[in-house]
Short mmCIF file of N, CA and C in Angstrom, two decimals:
data_model
loop_
_atom_site.label_atom_id
_atom_site.label_comp_id
_atom_site.label_asym_id
_atom_site.label_seq_id
_atom_site.Cartn_x
_atom_site.Cartn_y
_atom_site.Cartn_z
N MET A 1 -23.86 -7.95 -13.89
CA MET A 1 -23.31 -6.74 -14.55
C MET A 1 -21.97 -7.14 -15.15
N THR A 2 -21.74 -6.80 -16.45
CA THR A 2 -20.53 -7.00 -17.12
C THR A 2 -20.00 -5.63 -17.53
N ARG A 3 -18.74 -5.47 -17.26
CA ARG A 3 -18.09 -4.22 -17.69
C ARG A 3 -16.60 -4.42 -17.86
N THR A 4 -15.99 -3.59 -18.60
CA THR A 4 -14.54 -3.63 -18.82
C THR A 4 -13.98 -2.24 -18.60
N LEU A 5 -12.92 -2.13 -17.88
CA LEU A 5 -12.28 -0.88 -17.59
C LEU A 5 -10.79 -1.00 -17.95
N GLU A 6 -10.19 0.09 -18.18
CA GLU A 6 -8.74 0.17 -18.31
C GLU A 6 -8.20 1.28 -17.38
N TRP A 7 -7.35 0.79 -16.48
CA TRP A 7 -6.69 1.75 -15.58
C TRP A 7 -5.24 1.89 -16.03
N LYS A 8 -4.80 3.10 -16.13
CA LYS A 8 -3.38 3.32 -16.59
C LYS A 8 -2.43 3.53 -15.43
N VAL A 9 -1.29 2.85 -15.48
CA VAL A 9 -0.30 2.95 -14.41
C VAL A 9 0.99 3.34 -15.05
N ARG A 10 1.74 4.33 -14.47
CA ARG A 10 3.01 4.73 -14.95
C ARG A 10 3.92 4.73 -13.73
N MET A 11 5.12 4.21 -14.02
CA MET A 11 6.18 4.19 -12.98
C MET A 11 7.36 4.99 -13.39
N TYR A 12 7.77 5.88 -12.49
CA TYR A 12 8.92 6.75 -12.81
C TYR A 12 9.97 6.46 -11.78
N LEU A 13 11.26 6.20 -12.21
CA LEU A 13 12.37 5.87 -11.35
C LEU A 13 13.52 6.91 -11.57
N SER A 14 14.16 7.33 -10.49
CA SER A 14 15.29 8.15 -10.66
C SER A 14 16.33 7.82 -9.56
N GLU A 15 17.56 7.92 -9.87
CA GLU A 15 18.60 7.56 -8.91
C GLU A 15 19.62 8.76 -8.85
N GLU A 16 20.02 9.06 -7.66
CA GLU A 16 20.99 10.06 -7.41
C GLU A 16 21.75 9.76 -6.11
N ASP A 17 23.06 9.73 -6.17
CA ASP A 17 23.90 9.49 -5.01
C ASP A 17 23.43 8.32 -4.08
N GLY A 18 23.21 7.15 -4.80
CA GLY A 18 22.87 5.97 -4.05
C GLY A 18 21.48 5.93 -3.53
N THR A 19 20.62 6.84 -3.89
CA THR A 19 19.21 6.81 -3.50
C THR A 19 18.36 6.72 -4.75
N THR A 20 17.51 5.70 -4.74
CA THR A 20 16.54 5.54 -5.83
C THR A 20 15.18 5.94 -5.39
N ARG A 21 14.50 6.73 -6.21
CA ARG A 21 13.12 7.15 -5.86
C ARG A 21 12.19 6.64 -6.98
N ALA A 22 11.03 6.20 -6.53
CA ALA A 22 10.03 5.75 -7.46
C ALA A 22 8.75 6.46 -7.18
N ARG A 23 8.03 6.84 -8.34
CA ARG A 23 6.73 7.40 -8.24
C ARG A 23 5.82 6.55 -9.16
N MET A 24 4.68 6.16 -8.64
CA MET A 24 3.82 5.36 -9.48
C MET A 24 2.43 6.06 -9.50
N ASP A 25 2.01 6.43 -10.68
CA ASP A 25 0.73 7.10 -10.89
C ASP A 25 -0.33 6.13 -11.38
N LEU A 26 -1.49 6.10 -10.73
CA LEU A 26 -2.60 5.26 -11.17
C LEU A 26 -3.73 6.23 -11.67
N ASP A 27 -4.14 6.09 -12.89
CA ASP A 27 -5.29 6.87 -13.41
C ASP A 27 -6.42 5.95 -13.70
N THR A 28 -7.47 6.08 -12.92
CA THR A 28 -8.65 5.20 -13.09
C THR A 28 -9.63 5.79 -14.09
N GLY A 29 -9.39 6.94 -14.58
CA GLY A 29 -10.37 7.63 -15.42
C GLY A 29 -11.26 8.53 -14.69
N THR A 30 -11.47 8.26 -13.43
CA THR A 30 -12.21 9.15 -12.54
C THR A 30 -11.40 9.69 -11.35
N ALA A 31 -10.29 9.07 -11.13
CA ALA A 31 -9.45 9.48 -9.99
C ALA A 31 -7.96 9.18 -10.33
N THR A 32 -7.04 9.90 -9.64
CA THR A 32 -5.65 9.65 -9.83
C THR A 32 -5.03 9.46 -8.42
N LEU A 33 -4.28 8.40 -8.22
CA LEU A 33 -3.53 8.22 -7.00
C LEU A 33 -2.06 8.12 -7.35
N THR A 34 -1.21 8.52 -6.37
CA THR A 34 0.25 8.43 -6.57
C THR A 34 0.88 7.77 -5.39
N GLY A 35 1.69 6.76 -5.67
CA GLY A 35 2.43 6.11 -4.62
C GLY A 35 3.96 6.48 -4.74
N HIS A 36 4.67 6.49 -3.61
CA HIS A 36 6.03 6.85 -3.60
C HIS A 36 6.81 5.79 -2.88
N GLY A 37 8.05 5.58 -3.33
CA GLY A 37 8.94 4.61 -2.67
C GLY A 37 10.36 5.10 -2.79
N THR A 38 11.19 4.74 -1.87
CA THR A 38 12.61 5.10 -1.81
C THR A 38 13.45 3.89 -1.41
N ALA A 39 14.62 3.81 -2.01
CA ALA A 39 15.60 2.77 -1.64
C ALA A 39 16.93 3.45 -1.60
N ARG A 40 17.70 3.13 -0.51
CA ARG A 40 19.07 3.73 -0.36
C ARG A 40 20.11 2.60 -0.30
N CYS A 41 21.16 2.78 -1.08
CA CYS A 41 22.20 1.79 -1.11
C CYS A 41 23.12 2.03 0.16
N ASN A 42 23.32 0.94 0.88
CA ASN A 42 24.26 1.05 2.04
C ASN A 42 25.67 1.28 1.42
N PRO A 43 26.38 2.24 1.93
CA PRO A 43 27.72 2.50 1.44
C PRO A 43 28.63 1.31 1.43
N GLN A 44 28.44 0.35 2.28
CA GLN A 44 29.25 -0.86 2.34
C GLN A 44 28.84 -1.95 1.30
N ASP A 45 27.69 -1.77 0.66
CA ASP A 45 27.11 -2.77 -0.30
C ASP A 45 27.58 -2.36 -1.70
N LEU A 46 27.62 -3.39 -2.59
CA LEU A 46 27.82 -3.06 -4.03
C LEU A 46 26.67 -2.28 -4.54
N ASP A 47 27.02 -1.28 -5.40
CA ASP A 47 25.94 -0.41 -5.95
C ASP A 47 25.40 -1.13 -7.20
N ILE A 48 24.24 -1.76 -7.05
CA ILE A 48 23.61 -2.45 -8.15
C ILE A 48 22.27 -1.80 -8.39
N PRO A 49 22.22 -0.87 -9.42
CA PRO A 49 21.06 -0.03 -9.61
C PRO A 49 19.73 -0.78 -9.74
N GLU A 50 19.78 -2.01 -10.37
CA GLU A 50 18.54 -2.72 -10.55
C GLU A 50 17.85 -3.14 -9.23
N ILE A 51 18.69 -3.37 -8.20
CA ILE A 51 18.11 -3.68 -6.89
C ILE A 51 17.43 -2.52 -6.31
N GLY A 52 18.04 -1.35 -6.42
CA GLY A 52 17.41 -0.10 -5.99
C GLY A 52 16.10 0.13 -6.65
N ASP A 53 16.12 -0.10 -8.01
CA ASP A 53 14.88 0.10 -8.80
C ASP A 53 13.77 -0.80 -8.24
N GLU A 54 14.14 -2.06 -8.05
CA GLU A 54 13.15 -3.05 -7.58
C GLU A 54 12.59 -2.71 -6.22
N LEU A 55 13.49 -2.31 -5.34
CA LEU A 55 13.01 -1.97 -3.95
C LEU A 55 12.15 -0.73 -3.94
N ALA A 56 12.62 0.33 -4.62
CA ALA A 56 11.83 1.59 -4.66
C ALA A 56 10.52 1.34 -5.35
N ALA A 57 10.50 0.64 -6.45
CA ALA A 57 9.23 0.38 -7.21
C ALA A 57 8.24 -0.41 -6.41
N SER A 58 8.77 -1.42 -5.67
CA SER A 58 7.86 -2.27 -4.81
C SER A 58 7.31 -1.43 -3.71
N ARG A 59 8.07 -0.52 -3.16
CA ARG A 59 7.60 0.34 -2.10
C ARG A 59 6.56 1.34 -2.61
N ALA A 60 6.71 1.85 -3.82
CA ALA A 60 5.77 2.72 -4.43
C ALA A 60 4.42 1.98 -4.70
N MET A 61 4.53 0.68 -5.17
CA MET A 61 3.33 -0.12 -5.38
C MET A 61 2.66 -0.38 -4.08
N SER A 62 3.39 -0.61 -3.03
CA SER A 62 2.77 -0.90 -1.70
C SER A 62 2.04 0.30 -1.22
N ASP A 63 2.68 1.48 -1.35
CA ASP A 63 2.08 2.75 -0.98
C ASP A 63 0.77 2.98 -1.69
N LEU A 64 0.81 2.72 -3.03
CA LEU A 64 -0.35 2.93 -3.85
C LEU A 64 -1.47 1.95 -3.44
N ALA A 65 -1.14 0.68 -3.17
CA ALA A 65 -2.08 -0.31 -2.75
C ALA A 65 -2.81 0.12 -1.51
N ARG A 66 -2.02 0.61 -0.50
CA ARG A 66 -2.63 1.11 0.75
C ARG A 66 -3.66 2.21 0.47
N GLN A 67 -3.22 3.13 -0.37
CA GLN A 67 -4.14 4.28 -0.72
C GLN A 67 -5.41 3.75 -1.40
N LEU A 68 -5.27 2.82 -2.29
CA LEU A 68 -6.42 2.30 -2.97
C LEU A 68 -7.35 1.54 -2.04
N MET A 69 -6.80 0.79 -1.12
CA MET A 69 -7.61 0.05 -0.10
C MET A 69 -8.37 1.10 0.76
N ARG A 70 -7.68 2.20 1.11
CA ARG A 70 -8.32 3.26 1.94
C ARG A 70 -9.55 3.84 1.19
N VAL A 71 -9.33 4.11 -0.14
CA VAL A 71 -10.40 4.63 -0.93
C VAL A 71 -11.61 3.65 -1.00
N ALA A 72 -11.27 2.34 -1.23
CA ALA A 72 -12.28 1.31 -1.24
C ALA A 72 -13.05 1.20 0.11
N ASP A 73 -12.32 1.25 1.19
CA ASP A 73 -12.92 1.25 2.53
C ASP A 73 -13.92 2.45 2.73
N GLN A 74 -13.46 3.62 2.27
CA GLN A 74 -14.36 4.80 2.36
C GLN A 74 -15.60 4.67 1.47
N ASP A 75 -15.41 4.07 0.30
CA ASP A 75 -16.57 3.87 -0.57
C ASP A 75 -17.51 2.82 0.00
N LEU A 76 -16.97 1.78 0.64
CA LEU A 76 -17.80 0.77 1.28
C LEU A 76 -18.59 1.37 2.43
N GLU A 77 -17.90 2.16 3.31
CA GLU A 77 -18.57 2.82 4.36
C GLU A 77 -19.71 3.75 3.91
N ALA A 78 -19.50 4.43 2.77
CA ALA A 78 -20.46 5.33 2.25
C ALA A 78 -21.80 4.63 1.85
N VAL A 79 -21.71 3.30 1.55
CA VAL A 79 -22.92 2.57 1.24
C VAL A 79 -23.33 1.66 2.35
N GLY A 80 -22.73 1.85 3.58
CA GLY A 80 -23.11 1.07 4.77
C GLY A 80 -22.47 -0.29 4.85
N ALA A 81 -21.39 -0.57 4.12
CA ALA A 81 -20.77 -1.89 4.15
C ALA A 81 -19.36 -1.83 4.57
N GLY A 82 -18.88 -0.83 5.14
CA GLY A 82 -17.52 -0.67 5.51
C GLY A 82 -17.07 -1.33 6.83
N PRO A 83 -15.79 -1.31 7.14
CA PRO A 83 -15.28 -2.02 8.36
C PRO A 83 -15.95 -1.48 9.60
N GLY A 84 -16.21 -0.17 9.69
CA GLY A 84 -16.81 0.42 10.85
C GLY A 84 -18.32 0.50 10.82
N SER A 85 -18.94 -0.09 9.81
CA SER A 85 -20.39 -0.02 9.64
C SER A 85 -21.15 -0.83 10.70
N THR A 86 -22.28 -0.28 11.12
CA THR A 86 -23.19 -1.06 12.06
C THR A 86 -24.31 -1.69 11.29
N VAL A 87 -24.39 -1.35 9.98
CA VAL A 87 -25.40 -1.87 9.08
C VAL A 87 -24.88 -3.18 8.54
N PRO A 88 -25.72 -4.29 8.54
CA PRO A 88 -25.17 -5.54 7.95
C PRO A 88 -24.78 -5.28 6.49
N ALA A 89 -23.60 -5.84 6.12
CA ALA A 89 -23.11 -5.61 4.76
C ALA A 89 -23.88 -6.44 3.75
N PRO A 90 -24.44 -5.68 2.78
CA PRO A 90 -25.17 -6.37 1.73
C PRO A 90 -24.30 -6.86 0.59
N TYR A 91 -23.00 -6.57 0.67
CA TYR A 91 -22.04 -6.96 -0.37
C TYR A 91 -21.14 -8.07 0.04
N GLY A 92 -20.76 -8.89 -0.85
CA GLY A 92 -19.89 -10.03 -0.53
C GLY A 92 -18.41 -9.76 -0.89
N TRP A 93 -17.82 -8.72 -0.33
CA TRP A 93 -16.49 -8.39 -0.56
C TRP A 93 -15.66 -8.66 0.72
N PRO A 94 -15.26 -9.93 0.90
CA PRO A 94 -14.55 -10.27 2.15
C PRO A 94 -13.17 -9.62 2.14
N SER A 95 -12.69 -9.32 3.36
CA SER A 95 -11.33 -8.76 3.51
C SER A 95 -10.40 -10.02 3.50
N VAL A 96 -9.35 -9.90 2.72
CA VAL A 96 -8.37 -11.02 2.61
C VAL A 96 -7.12 -10.68 3.40
#
């Protein structure tokens, strides 16, 4: 099977009073997931906004990745190939 898909990702960052917040939206065309991340600057550290952006964005990506894995696990279980399945897995999607 050959197919090509385009998933759209948007990252939104905002900073206020030493706290950076990130929201990452993933649109697969059939579903939308949203990841969130936060970074706080220690009052004793230099305030370098780029570092807060990187930390908050990476945490939003990590949150989104966990959600996407949970959806994939649920879809695998629905066809009898999930982590909790007692049916032998007919698919070759090893967990890494």
